[in-house]
Coordinates of C-alpha atoms and ligand atoms in Angstrom, one line a residue:
M458 CA 13.9 -25.7 -1.4
K459 CA 15.4 -26.3 1.7
N460 CA 13.2 -24.4 4.4
F461 CA 16.2 -22.1 6.0
E462 CA 15.3 -21.5 9.9
L463 CA 14.8 -17.8 10.5
S464 CA 17.2 -16.5 13.7
K465 CA 16.5 -16.8 17.1
R466 CA 17.0 -13.0 17.0
L467 CA 13.8 -12.8 14.7
T468 CA 11.9 -15.6 16.3
S469 CA 11.8 -14.0 19.3
L470 CA 10.0 -11.1 18.4
P471 CA 6.3 -10.8 18.0
P472 CA 5.2 -10.3 14.3
Y473 CA 5.2 -6.8 14.1
L474 CA 1.7 -5.1 14.8
F475 CA 1.7 -3.2 11.9
A476 CA 2.0 -6.0 9.8
E477 CA -0.5 -8.0 11.1
I478 CA -3.3 -5.2 10.7
D479 CA -2.0 -5.2 7.1
R480 CA -3.0 -8.7 6.6
Q481 CA -6.3 -8.5 7.9
K482 CA -7.0 -5.0 5.9
K483 CA -5.8 -7.1 2.9
D484 CA -8.3 -9.8 4.3
L485 CA -11.3 -7.6 4.1
R486 CA -10.1 -6.3 0.4
D487 CA -10.0 -9.2 -1.0
K488 CA -13.2 -10.1 0.2
G489 CA -14.3 -6.9 -1.3
I490 CA -16.1 -5.7 2.1
K491 CA -15.4 -2.1 2.8
F492 CA -14.0 -1.0 6.4
I493 CA -13.4 2.2 8.3
D494 CA -9.4 2.4 8.7
L495 CA -8.3 3.9 12.3
S496 CA -5.1 2.0 12.6
I497 CA -2.2 3.3 11.0
G498 CA -0.2 6.6 12.3
D499 CA -0.1 7.4 8.4
P500 CA -1.8 10.8 8.1
D501 CA -4.4 11.2 5.1
I502 CA -3.2 15.0 4.6
S503 CA -0.8 16.0 1.8
A504 CA 2.7 16.9 2.1
P505 CA 3.1 20.7 1.5
A506 CA 2.7 21.3 -2.0
A507 CA 5.4 23.6 -2.5
V508 CA 7.9 20.8 -0.8
I509 CA 6.6 18.4 -3.8
D510 CA 8.0 20.9 -6.2
N511 CA 11.0 21.6 -4.6
L512 CA 11.7 18.0 -4.7
Y513 CA 10.9 17.6 -7.9
Q514 CA 13.2 20.2 -9.0
A515 CA 15.8 18.6 -6.6
A516 CA 15.7 15.6 -8.3
K517 CA 16.9 17.0 -11.5
N518 CA 19.9 18.1 -10.1
K519 CA 22.8 15.5 -11.1
E520 CA 24.7 16.1 -8.0
N521 CA 21.5 14.8 -6.2
Q522 CA 21.7 11.5 -8.4
K523 CA 24.5 10.2 -6.7
Y524 CA 25.3 8.8 -3.7
A525 CA 24.2 11.4 -0.6
L526 CA 27.0 11.5 2.3
D527 CA 26.8 9.7 5.0
Q528 CA 26.4 12.5 7.5
G529 CA 23.6 14.5 5.4
K530 CA 23.9 17.5 3.7
Q531 CA 25.2 20.3 5.4
A532 CA 22.2 22.8 3.9
L533 CA 19.6 20.2 6.0
R534 CA 21.6 20.2 8.6
A535 CA 21.6 24.0 9.4
S536 CA 18.0 23.9 8.5
I537 CA 17.3 21.6 11.4
S538 CA 19.9 23.7 14.1
R539 CA 18.0 27.2 12.9
W540 CA 14.3 25.6 13.3
F541 CA 15.4 23.9 16.7
L542 CA 16.5 27.4 17.6
K543 CA 13.1 28.8 16.7
R544 CA 11.1 26.3 18.1
F545 CA 13.1 25.1 21.6
A546 CA 15.6 27.9 22.0
V547 CA 18.2 25.4 21.6
T548 CA 21.4 25.3 19.8
L549 CA 23.0 22.5 18.3
D550 CA 25.8 22.7 16.0
E551 CA 25.0 21.7 12.8
N552 CA 28.5 20.0 12.0
K553 CA 28.5 18.0 15.0
E554 CA 25.3 17.1 16.7
I555 CA 22.6 16.8 14.1
L556 CA 22.2 13.5 11.9
P557 CA 19.8 13.3 9.1
L558 CA 18.1 9.7 8.8
I559 CA 16.1 7.5 6.6
G560 CA 13.1 8.2 8.5
S561 CA 13.4 8.0 12.8
K562 CA 12.7 4.5 12.6
E563 CA 15.8 3.9 11.1
G564 CA 17.9 5.4 13.6
L565 CA 16.0 4.6 16.5
V566 CA 16.5 0.9 16.1
H567 CA 19.8 1.1 14.8
F568 CA 21.0 3.4 17.5
P569 CA 21.8 0.7 19.9
L570 CA 23.9 -1.6 17.9
A571 CA 26.3 1.7 18.4
F572 CA 26.5 1.3 22.3
V573 CA 24.5 -1.7 23.8
N574 CA 26.1 -4.9 24.4
K575 CA 24.7 -8.3 24.5
G576 CA 23.5 -8.9 27.9
D577 CA 22.7 -5.0 28.8
Y578 CA 19.5 -3.8 29.5
A579 CA 17.2 -2.0 27.4
L580 CA 14.4 0.1 29.3
I581 CA 11.6 0.2 27.1
P582 CA 7.8 1.8 27.5
S583 CA 4.7 -0.5 27.8
P584 CA 2.6 0.1 26.0
G585 CA 5.3 2.0 23.4
Y586 CA 6.3 2.2 19.7
P587 CA 6.5 -1.5 18.5
G588 CA 10.4 -0.5 17.1
Y589 CA 12.1 -0.1 20.6
R590 CA 11.6 -3.8 21.4
G591 CA 13.1 -5.0 17.9
A592 CA 16.1 -2.6 18.6
A593 CA 16.7 -3.5 21.7
V594 CA 16.3 -7.5 20.6
F595 CA 18.4 -6.6 17.3
A596 CA 21.3 -5.3 19.8
G597 CA 21.0 -8.7 22.1
A598 CA 19.7 -6.5 25.2
K599 CA 17.3 -8.1 28.0
I600 CA 14.3 -6.0 27.4
Y601 CA 12.9 -4.3 30.8
E602 CA 9.3 -3.3 30.2
M603 CA 8.6 -0.3 31.7
P604 CA 4.6 0.2 32.6
L605 CA 2.9 3.4 31.6
L606 CA -0.1 3.5 33.7
E607 CA -3.3 5.5 33.5
K608 CA -2.9 6.3 37.3
N609 CA 0.5 7.6 36.6
N610 CA -0.4 9.6 33.7
F611 CA 1.3 7.5 31.4
L612 CA 4.7 8.1 32.7
P613 CA 7.0 5.3 33.8
D614 CA 7.5 5.4 37.6
L615 CA 11.5 5.5 37.4
D616 CA 11.7 4.4 41.0
K617 CA 9.6 1.0 40.6
I618 CA 13.1 0.0 37.8
P619 CA 14.4 -2.7 40.3
E620 CA 18.2 -1.7 41.3
S621 CA 19.7 -4.5 39.3
V622 CA 18.1 -3.5 36.3
K623 CA 19.0 0.0 36.6
N624 CA 22.5 -1.0 37.2
K625 CA 22.6 -2.7 34.2
A626 CA 20.7 -0.7 32.2
K627 CA 22.4 0.9 29.0
I628 CA 19.6 2.4 27.4
I629 CA 16.1 3.6 28.1
Y630 CA 13.5 4.7 25.2
V631 CA 11.2 7.3 25.8
N632 CA 8.2 9.0 23.9
Y633 CA 6.6 12.0 24.3
P634 CA 4.3 13.1 22.8
N635 CA 3.1 9.4 23.4
N636 CA 2.2 6.8 20.6
P637 CA -0.1 5.4 21.8
T638 CA -1.3 6.8 25.0
S639 CA -1.0 10.5 23.5
V640 CA -0.3 12.5 26.6
V641 CA 2.8 15.1 27.0
A642 CA 5.5 14.9 29.5
P643 CA 5.8 17.5 32.0
L644 CA 8.9 19.4 32.4
E645 CA 9.3 18.0 36.1
F646 CA 9.0 14.3 35.0
L647 CA 12.0 15.4 32.2
K648 CA 13.9 16.7 34.9
R649 CA 13.2 13.5 37.1
L650 CA 14.1 11.6 34.0
V651 CA 17.5 13.3 33.3
A652 CA 18.6 13.2 36.6
F653 CA 18.0 9.5 36.5
C654 CA 20.1 8.4 33.6
A655 CA 22.8 10.4 34.9
K656 CA 23.0 8.7 38.0
Y657 CA 23.1 5.4 36.4
G658 CA 24.9 6.0 33.5
I659 CA 21.7 5.1 31.2
I660 CA 21.7 6.7 27.4
L661 CA 18.6 8.6 27.0
A662 CA 17.0 7.9 23.4
Y663 CA 14.3 10.9 23.2
D664 CA 11.9 10.1 20.8
N665 CA 10.1 13.4 19.8
A666 CA 8.6 12.0 16.6
Y667 CA 5.3 13.9 17.5
S668 CA 6.7 17.1 18.7
E669 CA 4.3 19.5 16.2
I670 CA 1.2 17.7 17.1
Y671 CA 0.0 19.4 20.0
F672 CA -3.1 21.4 20.8
E673 CA -2.5 23.0 24.2
E674 CA 1.1 23.1 25.7
K675 CA 4.0 22.7 23.2
P676 CA 5.8 19.6 23.6
L677 CA 9.6 20.2 25.2
S678 CA 12.9 18.9 23.7
I679 CA 14.6 16.8 25.9
F680 CA 17.8 19.5 25.5
E681 CA 15.5 22.1 27.2
V682 CA 16.5 20.2 30.2
P683 CA 19.7 21.4 31.8
G684 CA 22.1 18.5 31.8
A685 CA 20.3 16.3 28.8
R686 CA 23.2 16.9 26.6
E687 CA 25.5 14.7 29.0
I688 CA 23.2 12.0 28.3
A689 CA 20.4 12.3 25.3
I690 CA 19.7 11.9 21.8
E691 CA 16.9 13.2 20.5
F692 CA 14.8 11.8 17.5
H693 CA 12.5 13.8 15.5
S694 CA 10.7 13.2 11.9
F695 CA 9.4 15.1 9.0
S696 CA 6.6 12.1 9.0
K697 CA 4.2 13.4 11.2
T698 CA 5.5 17.2 11.1
F699 CA 4.9 17.7 7.8
C700 CA 3.1 14.4 6.7
M701 CA 5.8 13.0 5.0
T702 CA 5.5 9.4 6.1
G703 CA 6.7 8.1 2.4
F704 CA 9.5 10.2 1.9
R705 CA 11.4 8.7 4.5
V706 CA 13.4 11.5 6.4
G707 CA 14.0 12.2 9.8
W708 CA 17.1 13.3 12.3
A709 CA 19.0 12.7 15.4
C710 CA 20.7 15.2 17.5
G711 CA 22.3 16.3 20.3
N712 CA 25.5 14.5 22.2
E713 CA 28.1 14.2 20.1
N714 CA 29.5 11.1 21.1
L715 CA 25.9 9.4 20.9
V716 CA 25.2 11.3 17.3
N717 CA 28.6 10.0 16.2
G718 CA 28.2 6.3 17.3
L719 CA 25.1 6.3 15.2
L720 CA 26.9 7.9 12.3
K721 CA 29.3 5.2 12.4
V722 CA 26.5 2.6 12.4
K723 CA 24.7 4.0 9.2
T724 CA 28.0 4.4 7.3
N725 CA 28.0 0.3 7.9
I726 CA 24.3 0.0 6.6
D727 CA 23.0 2.9 4.6
S728 CA 24.5 4.9 1.6
G729 CA 22.8 8.1 2.9
I730 CA 19.3 9.8 2.0
F731 CA 18.2 10.8 -1.9
G732 CA 20.0 14.3 -1.9
A733 CA 16.8 15.6 -3.5
I734 CA 14.5 14.5 -0.4
Q735 CA 17.1 16.1 2.1
D736 CA 16.6 19.2 0.0
A737 CA 12.9 19.3 0.0
A738 CA 13.0 18.4 3.8
G739 CA 15.2 21.4 4.3
Y740 CA 12.8 23.5 2.7
A741 CA 9.9 22.1 4.6
L742 CA 11.4 23.4 7.8
D743 CA 12.7 26.7 6.7
K744 CA 9.1 27.9 4.6
E745 CA 6.7 25.4 6.3
A746 CA 5.9 27.2 9.7
V747 CA 2.3 28.0 8.4
Y748 CA 1.7 24.5 7.5
M749 CA 2.3 23.0 10.7
E750 CA -0.6 25.4 12.5
D751 CA -3.1 24.2 9.8
M752 CA -2.5 21.0 10.4
R753 CA -2.4 21.2 14.1
K754 CA -6.2 22.8 13.5
I755 CA -7.6 20.1 11.2
F756 CA -6.1 17.4 13.9
K757 CA -7.6 19.2 16.7
E758 CA -11.0 19.5 15.1
R759 CA -11.1 15.5 14.4
R760 CA -9.9 15.3 18.1
D761 CA -12.5 17.6 19.4
F762 CA -15.4 16.1 17.5
F763 CA -14.5 12.6 17.8
V764 CA -13.7 12.5 21.6
Q765 CA -16.7 14.4 22.1
N766 CA -19.0 11.9 20.4
I767 CA -17.6 8.8 22.0
K768 CA -16.6 9.7 25.6
N769 CA -19.2 8.7 27.8
K770 CA -21.2 6.8 25.1
T771 CA -19.2 4.0 24.1
F772 CA -16.1 5.1 26.3
K773 CA -15.7 6.2 29.3
N774 CA -11.9 6.9 29.9
V775 CA -10.5 8.6 26.6
H776 CA -7.3 10.0 26.2
A777 CA -6.4 12.2 23.5
Q778 CA -4.1 15.4 24.5
A779 CA -1.6 15.5 21.9
T780 CA -0.8 13.2 18.8
F781 CA -3.5 12.1 16.2
Y782 CA -4.4 8.9 18.5
V783 CA -6.9 8.5 20.8
W784 CA -6.2 5.9 23.6
A785 CA -9.2 4.6 24.8
K786 CA -10.3 2.4 27.9
L787 CA -12.2 -0.5 26.7
P788 CA -15.8 -0.9 27.1
R789 CA -16.8 -3.2 30.4
K790 CA -18.0 -5.6 28.6
F791 CA -14.8 -6.6 26.8
K792 CA -12.2 -8.8 28.2
S793 CA -9.2 -7.9 26.0
S794 CA -8.0 -5.7 23.3
I795 CA -7.9 -8.4 20.8
E796 CA -11.5 -9.4 21.3
F797 CA -12.9 -5.9 21.4
S798 CA -10.6 -4.8 18.1
K799 CA -12.1 -8.2 16.2
Y800 CA -15.9 -7.1 17.1
L801 CA -15.0 -3.8 15.8
I802 CA -14.1 -5.5 12.6
Q803 CA -16.2 -8.2 12.6
E804 CA -19.7 -6.4 13.6
K805 CA -18.7 -2.7 12.7
R806 CA -16.1 -2.7 10.0
I807 CA -14.2 -0.2 11.8
I808 CA -9.8 -1.0 12.2
A809 CA -8.5 0.2 15.6
T810 CA -5.4 -1.3 16.9
P811 CA -5.5 -3.5 20.1
G812 CA -3.6 -2.1 23.0
I813 CA -1.7 -5.6 23.5
G814 CA 0.2 -4.7 20.4
F815 CA 2.1 -2.1 22.1
G816 CA 3.1 -4.5 24.7
K817 CA 1.3 -6.3 27.7
Y818 CA 0.6 -2.8 29.8
G819 CA -1.3 -1.6 27.0
E820 CA -4.0 -4.4 27.4
G821 CA -7.3 -2.8 28.3
F822 CA -7.4 0.0 25.7
I823 CA -8.2 0.4 22.1
R824 CA -5.8 2.9 19.7
F825 CA -7.6 5.3 17.1
A826 CA -5.7 7.0 14.6
L827 CA -7.5 9.9 13.4
T828 CA -6.0 10.2 10.0
C829 CA -8.8 10.2 8.0
D830 CA -11.8 13.2 7.1
K831 CA -14.4 14.2 9.6
Q832 CA -17.0 12.7 7.1
V833 CA -15.3 9.4 7.7
L834 CA -14.9 9.9 11.5
K835 CA -18.6 10.6 11.6
E836 CA -19.5 7.3 9.8
A837 CA -17.1 5.6 12.6
I838 CA -19.1 7.9 15.5
N839 CA -22.2 6.4 14.3
L840 CA -21.3 2.7 14.0
L841 CA -19.4 2.5 17.5
Ligands
PLP2179 C1 6.5 7.6 18.4 C2 7.0 6.8 17.2 N1 8.1 7.3 16.7 C3 9.1 7.2 15.4 C4 8.1 6.5 14.7 C5 8.7 6.3 13.1 O1 8.7 7.3 12.3 P1 9.4 7.7 10.9 O2 10.3 6.7 10.9 O3 8.3 7.8 9.8 O4 10.2 9.0 11.3 C6 6.9 6.3 14.6 C7 5.8 5.9 13.4 O5 4.8 6.2 13.8 C8 6.3 6.7 16.1 O6 4.9 6.5 16.0

């Protein structure tokens, strides 16, 4: 069989972090070795029972068995608009400013194809969600990694971006509450970010996938910042908000011109989201406010328990402000996050994600995902 070479585009990407971790897990399973998995942000909590019932009923509807409209169902867009108004006091026109997605990753990765030309710069956070890198590379962009440093509370220092990069930048990805560092962005920073994008004509792709996983201050929508609608598109996900990762549904919203560009890309790639999933997603937004409250309580209890027990024991610096991630500085004796994660797997049978996998400025840290119950966390704490 002829061995076709992969495209330069693909070979220029590092192995997708979670695919690599999956391989390690499979290895352990094949050897019959038990392990504790704190590596992937896939919640163990069930999606709301009524949403699943709704999905089952909706699947029987013959209309839902056909291709779905590219723009998403009117009813789902209306639910998103109502929820957005209630949650952020932001009005979105459901006919022009909202686009349902096959999960937010799909939209985040396809979006640059609409606006970024070969050679434009894409500014991506480091550490950051690995999807942004693929998005930039697929669109032919040059990548500039913005360091998210502990001393800056994991916010990018926009003043440090070289003038030559800012002038050629087309898009900036920003994500708060942040994966992997867990921090929430203050309004002051978001105002500076919007002013920065407006000044340099940069599109702001604001990833708000974790907007509902907070424990203290409520995360903001970028559209709570005056002027944001001129330059921003915001991404939301049902994956984390309703523990619906497998359903594959999310949405993009905001600037009409940006939303339209993404729609145009999508009409060339996919043929909509299964109608029953759209119905179930709309139902979740309309009816499941209490579910979100309960979910936050569970994640907060886990966070408090885990952090109290690992802080000042194995780890000195531990960050766990929002999301279900804990971002911890490596114990001193370990030189790299890969070395530490290997040690955790081999000696403790715990799988966690090495910081370097999120970009070079993630080095020196490890990420724990608290996506298993307290009993399992207790076992992990005892081993750590
Ligand atoms: C920061 C961030 N954005 C987006 C996503 C993608 O979520 P989904 O495609 O499931 O909506 C994830 C998933 O882990 C994430 O961590």
